[in-house]
Tab-separated table of C-alpha atoms in Angstrom:
chain	number	residue	atom	x	y	z
B	163	MET	CA	-0.252	-0.253	-0.189
B	164	ASN	CA	1.447	3.861	-0.918
B	165	GLY	CA	0.479	5.543	2.374
B	166	ASN	CA	-3.146	5.599	3.036
B	167	LYS	CA	-4.045	4.330	-0.575
B	168	PHE	CA	-5.721	0.718	-0.926
B	169	LYS	CA	-7.276	-1.404	-3.422
B	170	VAL	CA	-9.847	-4.064	-3.061
B	171	LEU	CA	-11.190	-6.091	-5.712
B	172	ILE	CA	-14.843	-7.055	-5.566
B	173	SER	CA	-16.446	-10.415	-7.096
B	174	GLY	CA	-19.281	-11.714	-7.666
B	175	GLY	CA	-23.120	-11.191	-9.349
B	176	GLY	CA	-24.811	-13.097	-11.733
B	177	THR	CA	-28.459	-11.542	-9.752
B	178	GLY	CA	-29.460	-8.164	-8.071
B	179	GLY	CA	-29.523	-10.198	-5.038
B	180	HIS	CA	-25.530	-10.599	-5.216
B	181	ILE	CA	-24.567	-7.042	-7.474
B	182	PHE	CA	-26.547	-4.632	-4.992
B	183	PRO	CA	-24.671	-5.637	-1.832
B	184	ALA	CA	-21.587	-5.019	-3.244
B	185	VAL	CA	-22.280	-1.809	-4.731
B	186	SER	CA	-23.233	-0.918	-1.974
B	187	VAL	CA	-20.429	-1.887	-0.134
B	188	ALA	CA	-18.385	-0.096	-2.313
B	189	ASN	CA	-20.176	2.885	-2.129
B	190	ALA	CA	-19.693	2.625	1.658
B	191	LEU	CA	-15.863	2.120	0.883
B	192	ARG	CA	-15.515	5.133	-1.236
B	193	GLU	CA	-17.605	7.470	1.219
B	194	LYS	CA	-15.566	6.126	4.279
B	195	TYR	CA	-11.857	6.189	2.713
B	196	PRO	CA	-12.013	8.256	-0.442
B	197	GLN	CA	-8.244	7.138	-0.782
B	198	VAL	CA	-9.808	3.318	-1.975
B	199	GLU	CA	-9.194	2.132	-5.054
B	200	ILE	CA	-11.901	-0.827	-6.213
B	201	GLN	CA	-11.927	-2.716	-9.391
B	202	PHE	CA	-15.254	-5.463	-9.966
B	203	VAL	CA	-14.612	-8.578	-10.976
B	204	GLY	CA	-17.914	-10.295	-12.475
B	205	ALA	CA	-19.067	-13.074	-15.374
B	206	GLU	CA	-19.107	-12.200	-18.384
B	207	GLY	CA	-23.014	-12.110	-20.166
B	208	ARG	CA	-24.281	-11.478	-16.313
B	209	MET	CA	-26.111	-8.298	-15.014
B	210	GLU	CA	-23.184	-7.114	-12.923
B	211	MET	CA	-21.647	-5.914	-16.441
B	212	GLU	CA	-24.656	-3.500	-17.257
B	213	LYS	CA	-25.324	-2.876	-13.584
B	214	VAL	CA	-21.671	-2.174	-11.933
B	215	PRO	CA	-20.536	0.529	-14.298
B	216	ALA	CA	-24.250	1.749	-13.668
B	217	ALA	CA	-22.737	2.672	-10.405
B	218	GLY	CA	-19.594	4.249	-11.862
B	219	TYR	CA	-17.224	1.230	-10.859
B	220	ASN	CA	-15.291	-0.637	-13.176
B	221	ILE	CA	-16.237	-4.192	-14.208
B	222	ILE	CA	-14.018	-6.857	-15.860
B	223	GLY	CA	-16.211	-10.144	-16.705
B	224	LEU	CA	-14.373	-13.906	-16.516
B	225	PRO	CA	-15.251	-16.042	-19.128
B	226	ILE	CA	-16.914	-18.645	-16.461
B	227	MET	CA	-20.211	-20.102	-16.382
B	228	GLY	CA	-22.404	-22.182	-13.740
B	229	MET	CA	-21.939	-25.548	-13.235
B	230	PRO	CA	-24.409	-27.960	-14.980
B	231	ARG	CA	-27.096	-29.808	-12.779
B	232	LYS	CA	-26.730	-32.990	-15.372
B	233	LEU	CA	-24.299	-35.205	-16.927
B	234	SER	CA	-23.929	-33.975	-20.206
B	235	LEU	CA	-21.999	-31.838	-23.297
B	236	LYS	CA	-22.093	-28.875	-21.053
B	237	TRP	CA	-19.535	-29.845	-18.775
B	238	PHE	CA	-16.667	-29.563	-21.202
B	239	LYS	CA	-17.777	-25.804	-22.083
B	240	PHE	CA	-17.853	-25.297	-17.790
B	241	ILE	CA	-14.498	-27.190	-17.484
B	242	SER	CA	-12.860	-25.277	-20.135
B	243	SER	CA	-14.295	-21.926	-18.290
B	244	VAL	CA	-13.026	-23.096	-15.022
B	245	ILE	CA	-9.411	-22.827	-17.044
B	246	ARG	CA	-9.587	-19.896	-19.064
B	247	SER	CA	-11.474	-18.218	-15.876
B	248	ASN	CA	-8.650	-19.028	-13.456
B	249	LYS	CA	-6.002	-17.981	-15.542
B	250	LYS	CA	-7.610	-14.744	-16.355
B	251	ALA	CA	-8.235	-14.410	-12.498
B	252	ARG	CA	-4.639	-14.626	-11.970
B	253	LYS	CA	-3.224	-12.053	-14.393
B	254	ILE	CA	-6.176	-9.463	-12.844
B	255	ILE	CA	-4.623	-10.083	-9.368
B	256	ALA	CA	-1.216	-9.806	-10.757
B	257	ASP	CA	-1.747	-6.629	-12.542
B	258	PHE	CA	-4.299	-4.987	-10.080
B	259	ARG	CA	-2.290	-5.806	-7.273
B	260	PRO	CA	-5.478	-5.822	-4.698
B	261	ASP	CA	-4.321	-5.306	-0.802
B	262	VAL	CA	-8.170	-7.229	0.100
B	263	ALA	CA	-10.682	-9.223	-1.792
B	264	VAL	CA	-13.891	-9.255	-1.049
B	265	GLY	CA	-16.380	-11.916	-2.257
B	266	VAL	CA	-20.208	-11.420	-2.574
B	267	GLY	CA	-21.053	-15.164	-3.845
B	268	GLY	CA	-22.083	-15.693	-7.825
B	269	TYR	CA	-19.898	-17.891	-10.446
B	270	ALA	CA	-16.999	-14.995	-10.510
B	271	SER	CA	-16.591	-14.900	-7.090
B	272	TYR	CA	-14.597	-18.579	-6.760
B	273	PRO	CA	-11.693	-17.882	-9.741
B	274	SER	CA	-11.251	-14.700	-8.289
B	275	LEU	CA	-11.101	-15.074	-4.533
B	276	ASN	CA	-8.964	-18.015	-5.595
B	277	ALA	CA	-6.224	-16.741	-6.886
B	278	ALA	CA	-6.339	-13.728	-4.494
B	279	SER	CA	-5.509	-16.234	-1.396
B	280	ARG	CA	-2.930	-18.008	-3.415
B	281	ALA	CA	-0.955	-14.120	-4.040
B	282	GLY	CA	-1.181	-13.879	-0.173
B	283	VAL	CA	-3.930	-11.758	-0.394
B	284	PRO	CA	-6.729	-11.698	2.585
B	285	CYS	CA	-10.378	-12.032	1.410
B	286	LEU	CA	-13.564	-11.980	3.111
B	287	LEU	CA	-16.992	-12.982	2.489
B	288	GLN	CA	-20.063	-11.895	2.189
B	289	GLU	CA	-22.591	-14.425	2.792
B	290	GLN	CA	-26.599	-13.096	2.103
B	291	ASN	CA	-28.364	-16.611	2.662
B	292	SER	CA	-29.224	-18.748	5.734
B	293	TYR	CA	-27.744	-21.594	3.701
B	294	PRO	CA	-24.704	-21.036	1.799
B	295	GLY	CA	-24.400	-22.063	-1.884
B	296	VAL	CA	-22.018	-24.193	-3.201
B	297	VAL	CA	-18.970	-21.083	-3.726
B	298	ASN	CA	-18.903	-19.447	-0.947
B	299	LYS	CA	-19.006	-23.243	1.283
B	300	LYS	CA	-15.891	-23.949	-0.463
B	301	LEU	CA	-13.764	-20.628	0.008
B	302	ALA	CA	-14.551	-20.643	3.320
B	303	GLY	CA	-10.886	-22.265	4.319
B	304	LYS	CA	-9.156	-19.634	2.165
B	305	VAL	CA	-10.892	-16.226	3.492
B	306	ARG	CA	-10.192	-14.261	7.518
B	307	LYS	CA	-13.428	-13.539	7.398
B	308	ILE	CA	-17.037	-14.071	6.680
B	309	CYS	CA	-19.630	-11.583	6.975
B	310	VAL	CA	-23.511	-13.381	7.426
B	311	ALA	CA	-26.814	-12.098	7.972
B	312	TYR	CA	-28.415	-15.063	9.931
B	313	ASP	CA	-27.967	-16.732	13.170
B	314	LYS	CA	-26.518	-20.208	13.754
B	315	MET	CA	-23.896	-20.128	10.640
B	316	GLU	CA	-21.376	-22.090	12.296
B	317	ARG	CA	-23.054	-25.000	11.035
B	318	PHE	CA	-21.732	-24.111	7.935
B	319	PHE	CA	-18.390	-22.203	8.223
B	320	PRO	CA	-16.015	-21.914	11.226
B	321	ALA	CA	-16.935	-19.962	13.664
B	322	GLU	CA	-14.017	-18.020	14.869
B	323	LYS	CA	-14.707	-16.456	10.704
B	324	ILE	CA	-18.202	-15.712	11.147
B	325	MET	CA	-19.561	-11.554	12.247
B	326	LYS	CA	-23.106	-10.903	12.184
B	327	THR	CA	-23.613	-7.898	9.658
B	328	GLY	CA	-26.559	-8.340	8.110
B	329	ASN	CA	-26.899	-7.878	4.302
B	330	PRO	CA	-25.770	-3.901	2.807
B	331	VAL	CA	-29.253	-2.118	1.211
B	332	ARG	CA	-29.473	0.330	-0.581
B	333	GLN	CA	-29.498	3.903	1.317
B	334	ASP	CA	-32.539	5.035	-0.020
B	335	ILE	CA	-35.179	2.535	1.295
B	336	LYS	CA	-34.603	3.874	4.521
B	337	ASN	CA	-37.485	6.005	6.302
B	338	ILE	CA	-39.921	5.687	3.292
B	339	ASP	CA	-42.900	7.190	5.091
B	340	ALA	CA	-42.113	10.694	4.627
B	341	LYS	CA	-42.314	9.530	0.357
B	342	ARG	CA	-45.590	8.141	0.064
B	343	ASN	CA	-47.138	10.954	-1.329
B	344	GLU	CA	-44.390	11.264	-4.098
B	345	ALA	CA	-44.814	7.193	-4.701
B	346	PHE	CA	-48.483	7.830	-5.234
B	347	GLU	CA	-47.935	10.604	-8.054
B	348	PHE	CA	-45.308	8.776	-9.250
B	349	PHE	CA	-47.011	5.435	-9.754
B	350	ASP	CA	-50.867	7.282	-10.521
B	351	LEU	CA	-52.512	5.463	-7.726
B	352	GLU	CA	-55.280	6.650	-5.917
B	353	GLN	CA	-55.429	8.052	-1.525
B	354	GLY	CA	-57.377	5.949	0.243
B	355	LYS	CA	-57.257	2.472	-1.731
B	356	PRO	CA	-54.681	0.280	-0.570
B	357	VAL	CA	-51.564	-1.087	-3.163
B	358	VAL	CA	-49.646	-4.498	-3.010
B	359	LEU	CA	-46.673	-4.220	-4.837
B	360	VAL	CA	-45.399	-7.208	-6.491
B	361	VAL	CA	-41.616	-7.748	-7.130
B	362	GLY	CA	-40.119	-11.281	-8.857
B	363	GLY	CA	-36.600	-10.424	-8.663
B	364	SER	CA	-34.388	-8.910	-11.263
B	365	LEU	CA	-34.969	-11.454	-13.585
B	366	GLY	CA	-38.642	-11.666	-12.765
B	367	ALA	CA	-40.803	-14.748	-11.531
B	368	LYS	CA	-42.917	-16.809	-14.174
B	369	THR	CA	-44.799	-18.365	-11.317
B	370	ILE	CA	-45.916	-14.523	-9.589
B	371	ASN	CA	-46.201	-13.053	-12.608
B	372	GLU	CA	-48.822	-15.788	-14.333
B	373	SER	CA	-50.402	-15.456	-10.649
B	374	ILE	CA	-50.826	-12.350	-10.649
B	375	ALA	CA	-51.891	-11.921	-14.566
B	376	GLY	CA	-54.754	-14.855	-13.380
B	377	GLY	CA	-55.627	-12.733	-10.232
B	378	LEU	CA	-56.264	-8.991	-12.060
B	379	LYS	CA	-59.961	-9.387	-12.083
B	380	LYS	CA	-60.160	-9.644	-8.588
B	381	PHE	CA	-57.822	-6.833	-7.751
B	382	ALA	CA	-59.906	-4.498	-9.705
B	383	ASP	CA	-63.224	-5.949	-8.338
B	384	VAL	CA	-62.141	-5.280	-4.596
B	385	GLY	CA	-60.400	-1.948	-5.422
B	386	VAL	CA	-56.798	-3.361	-4.656
B	387	GLN	CA	-54.073	-1.106	-6.511
B	388	LEU	CA	-51.128	-3.264	-7.674
B	389	ILE	CA	-47.089	-1.680	-8.560
B	390	TRP	CA	-45.915	-5.325	-10.696
B	391	GLN	CA	-42.359	-5.686	-11.578
B	392	THR	CA	-42.681	-8.541	-14.288
B	393	GLY	CA	-38.871	-9.075	-15.310
B	394	LYS	CA	-38.000	-9.117	-19.055
B	395	GLY	CA	-38.927	-12.250	-19.787
B	396	TYR	CA	-42.654	-11.637	-19.022
B	397	ILE	CA	-43.128	-7.996	-19.800
B	398	GLU	CA	-44.245	-8.462	-23.188
B	399	THR	CA	-46.916	-10.764	-22.147
B	400	ALA	CA	-48.295	-8.589	-19.467
B	401	ARG	CA	-48.248	-5.530	-21.440
B	402	GLY	CA	-50.517	-7.744	-24.056
B	403	ILE	CA	-53.097	-8.869	-21.088
B	404	VAL	CA	-53.321	-5.462	-19.696
B	405	GLY	CA	-53.367	-3.140	-22.749
B	406	ALA	CA	-51.610	-0.629	-23.930
B	407	GLU	CA	-53.297	2.329	-22.322
B	408	PRO	CA	-52.409	3.167	-18.622
B	409	LYS	CA	-55.085	1.704	-16.086
B	410	LYS	CA	-55.584	4.533	-13.100
B	411	GLY	CA	-54.328	2.256	-10.439
B	412	LEU	CA	-52.464	-0.691	-12.167
B	413	TYR	CA	-48.640	0.140	-12.829
B	414	VAL	CA	-46.668	-2.301	-14.476
B	415	ASN	CA	-42.910	-2.571	-15.557
B	416	ASP	CA	-40.838	-4.952	-16.076
B	417	PHE	CA	-37.742	-3.415	-13.604
B	418	ILE	CA	-38.908	-0.601	-11.309
B	419	TYR	CA	-35.649	1.466	-10.955
B	420	LYS	CA	-37.203	3.984	-7.893
B	421	MET	CA	-37.973	0.919	-5.394
B	422	ASP	CA	-37.773	3.286	-2.548
B	423	LEU	CA	-40.878	5.040	-3.835
B	424	ALA	CA	-42.932	1.657	-4.653
B	425	PHE	CA	-41.756	0.288	-0.831
B	426	ALA	CA	-43.435	3.624	0.215
B	427	ALA	CA	-46.542	3.292	-1.768
B	428	ALA	CA	-47.196	-0.566	-1.037
B	429	ASP	CA	-49.337	-1.878	2.177
B	430	VAL	CA	-48.912	-5.532	1.329
B	431	ILE	CA	-45.164	-6.927	-0.530
B	432	VAL	CA	-45.125	-9.834	-3.193
B	433	SER	CA	-42.033	-10.988	-3.534
B	434	ARG	CA	-39.076	-13.987	-4.290
B	435	ALA	CA	-37.041	-14.518	-1.554
B	436	GLY	CA	-33.690	-13.757	-1.845
B	437	ALA	CA	-31.600	-13.351	0.832
B	438	SER	CA	-30.897	-9.225	-0.027
B	439	THR	CA	-34.343	-8.991	-0.593
B	440	ILE	CA	-35.398	-10.033	2.744
B	441	SER	CA	-32.833	-7.600	4.494
B	442	GLU	CA	-34.584	-4.581	2.787
B	443	LEU	CA	-38.098	-5.788	3.114
B	444	CYS	CA	-37.226	-6.110	6.882
B	445	ILE	CA	-35.452	-2.086	7.124
B	446	VAL	CA	-39.196	-1.349	4.738
B	447	GLY	CA	-41.244	-3.136	7.638
B	448	LYS	CA	-44.520	-3.772	5.753
B	449	PRO	CA	-46.223	-7.106	5.559
B	450	VAL	CA	-44.655	-9.558	3.599
B	451	VAL	CA	-46.188	-12.356	1.394
B	452	PHE	CA	-43.153	-14.868	-0.096
B	453	VAL	CA	-43.245	-16.844	-3.111
B	454	PRO	CA	-39.538	-18.567	-2.852
B	455	SER	CA	-38.133	-19.197	-6.064
B	456	PRO	CA	-37.501	-23.391	-6.289
B	457	ASN	CA	-35.056	-22.575	-8.851
B	458	VAL	CA	-31.865	-21.982	-6.771
B	459	ALA	CA	-29.258	-23.789	-4.842
B	460	GLU	CA	-30.291	-25.529	-1.838
B	461	ASP	CA	-33.640	-24.376	-2.177
B	462	HIS	CA	-32.172	-21.486	0.095
B	463	GLN	CA	-34.903	-19.236	-0.902
B	464	THR	CA	-37.197	-21.313	1.432
B	465	LYS	CA	-35.095	-21.387	4.215
B	466	ASN	CA	-34.678	-17.395	3.891
B	467	ALA	CA	-38.283	-16.743	4.217
B	468	MET	CA	-39.048	-19.971	6.909
B	469	ALA	CA	-36.922	-17.833	9.202
B	470	LEU	CA	-38.953	-15.247	8.886
B	471	VAL	CA	-42.150	-17.409	9.018
B	472	ASP	CA	-41.170	-18.996	11.766
B	473	LYS	CA	-41.200	-15.715	13.550
B	474	ASN	CA	-44.353	-14.564	12.934
B	475	ALA	CA	-42.860	-11.544	10.810
B	476	ALA	CA	-44.092	-13.046	6.905
B	477	LEU	CA	-46.534	-15.692	5.214
B	478	MET	CA	-45.435	-17.747	2.382
B	479	VAL	CA	-46.881	-19.536	-0.451
B	480	LYS	CA	-44.991	-22.287	-1.974
B	481	ASP	CA	-44.170	-21.574	-5.716
B	482	VAL	CA	-46.056	-24.943	-6.754
B	483	ASP	CA	-49.065	-23.472	-5.219
B	484	ALA	CA	-48.935	-20.342	-6.430
B	485	ARG	CA	-51.098	-19.842	-9.122
B	486	ASN	CA	-54.031	-21.026	-6.921
B	487	VAL	CA	-53.994	-19.645	-3.591
B	488	LEU	CA	-51.647	-17.059	-3.992
B	489	VAL	CA	-54.137	-14.097	-5.287
B	490	ASP	CA	-56.593	-15.050	-2.290
B	491	LYS	CA	-53.666	-14.881	0.052
B	492	VAL	CA	-53.220	-11.570	-0.535
B	493	LEU	CA	-55.966	-10.012	-0.890
B	494	GLY	CA	-56.972	-11.894	2.362
B	495	LEU	CA	-54.078	-10.042	3.993
B	496	VAL	CA	-54.824	-6.264	2.687
B	497	SER	CA	-58.127	-7.337	3.961
B	498	ASP	CA	-56.408	-8.474	7.887
B	499	MET	CA	-55.504	-5.129	9.421
B	500	PRO	CA	-54.352	-6.623	12.682
B	501	MET	CA	-52.516	-9.192	10.919
B	502	ARG	CA	-50.544	-7.028	8.854
B	503	GLU	CA	-49.831	-4.491	12.148
B	504	LYS	CA	-48.183	-7.863	13.318
B	505	LEU	CA	-45.905	-9.174	10.435
B	506	SER	CA	-44.690	-5.618	10.121
B	507	GLN	CA	-44.016	-4.706	13.747
B	508	ASN	CA	-42.005	-8.817	13.851
B	509	ILE	CA	-40.817	-7.993	10.592
B	510	LYS	CA	-39.185	-4.177	11.566
B	511	LYS	CA	-37.431	-6.146	14.442
B	512	LEU	CA	-35.485	-8.134	12.254
B	513	GLU	CA	-33.410	-5.034	10.787
B	514	LEU	CA	-29.961	-4.490	10.751
B	515	LEU	CA	-29.274	-1.110	9.085
B	516	ASP	CA	-25.698	-0.555	9.040
B	517	ALA	CA	-24.582	-3.614	7.630
B	518	ALA	CA	-22.496	-1.589	4.063
B	519	ASN	CA	-20.669	0.345	6.754
B	520	VAL	CA	-19.353	-1.991	9.097
B	521	ILE	CA	-18.362	-4.538	6.408
B	522	ALA	CA	-16.537	-1.741	4.792
B	523	GLU	CA	-14.897	-0.996	8.314
B	524	GLU	CA	-13.784	-4.932	8.127
B	525	VAL	CA	-12.439	-4.596	4.892
B	526	TYR	CA	-9.804	-2.087	6.017
B	527	LYS	CA	-8.907	-3.566	8.988
B	528	LEU	CA	-8.172	-6.551	7.092
B	529	ALA	CA	-6.375	-4.231	4.525
B	530	TYR	CA	-4.202	-2.870	7.190
B	531	GLU	CA	-3.324	-6.307	9.168
B	532	LYS	CA	-1.312	-7.819	6.752
C-alpha cells in the first residue's frame, strides 16, 4: 500500500441479490475511505456487466459459467470456462495487486478469491443467505472473515471467522414513510385505496407473474391497486393482458428503478425470498407474502423465508401452489389489518441497518492487518 491508499477487488454477481450488496459495500468504502481504489470482477454476459458500470465502477468479466446440474456436453464448456477464468483471474490479481479481495457469491467469486488467496491477499466473504451456496462454502477455508446475515451460520463456516453484519442494502429505502405522497403521484395511484407491490426479483418470476395475471380482475373488483414488476421475460405478455393504455391504479413495468417509492406506496408486498431482498424488506417493515423460487441451489430461498415465517414476521406461499392460492392469500392479508400490523412489527424487529459500513470497516482492517 502507498500511504493510506489501498486497493479492493470485489467479485461476484449473477443476480441483483449479489450485485446490489456488492455496490452498497463499494459505495460505503468510497464514502468512508476516499483514497480507496475499487475493481469489480464479474461473469461475462451477466447482470453485473451492466449494473456495476451504471453505478460508477470498473468491472472486468470472466468467461465463467454455472456448473451444469446434469451430465451432458455442457460439462466440457464448463471445465473450459473454469480453466480460462482461473487464468484470467490470476492475471487480474497480478495486474491490479489488491490489498483485500471481497467475494459476494456467484460464479465469478471462486476464480477471483481463489487466485487472490493464493497470492497472499487477505479475503472476506459476504454471505447473504441463511443457507450458503456452493461457491462460498468452498471458499470458507481460504478467507479471513465471513460476514453473514443470519444466526447459526457456524453449521457451515468456521465460527471464529463469522461476523453477523446483516446484508448491505440500498440507502434510499430507509425512512420511506415520508415519500408516500410522492410515490402515489409517481405511480399514478389513488389515495385511500390499498396498494399491493409485486416483485419477482431482478430477473422476474414466471409463477408469480402468471398468478398475478390470472388474478387481475379480483384485484380490480375489490379496489386494490397494483404495482407489478414483471422482469424482462414477461413484460410483453403482461402488457398484452393489461392493454396498451395506462390504467389508473395499475402500474406494470419490467423493472422498477424507483424501488424506494414502490416500497413507500405498498401496503402489502409479494416477493421472492432472495437474501438481499429480505434484508431490505426488514428495513421497509411492510407485511410480506414470500413465494420462494424453487430454481435455486439447496432451496435456500425457502430456508430464508422460513426464518421469518417462524418468527411471525411474514407469510409464505409455495411456488407450486401460487397459481391457485397466491392472489386470495394476498387479498386476505390486505383486508386483515391486525395481521398486517403484527407482521409489520415483527419484520421490523429483524432489521440490521448498517451492514455496508460495518463490512467496509472490516475490509479496511484487513488491508492494514497484513
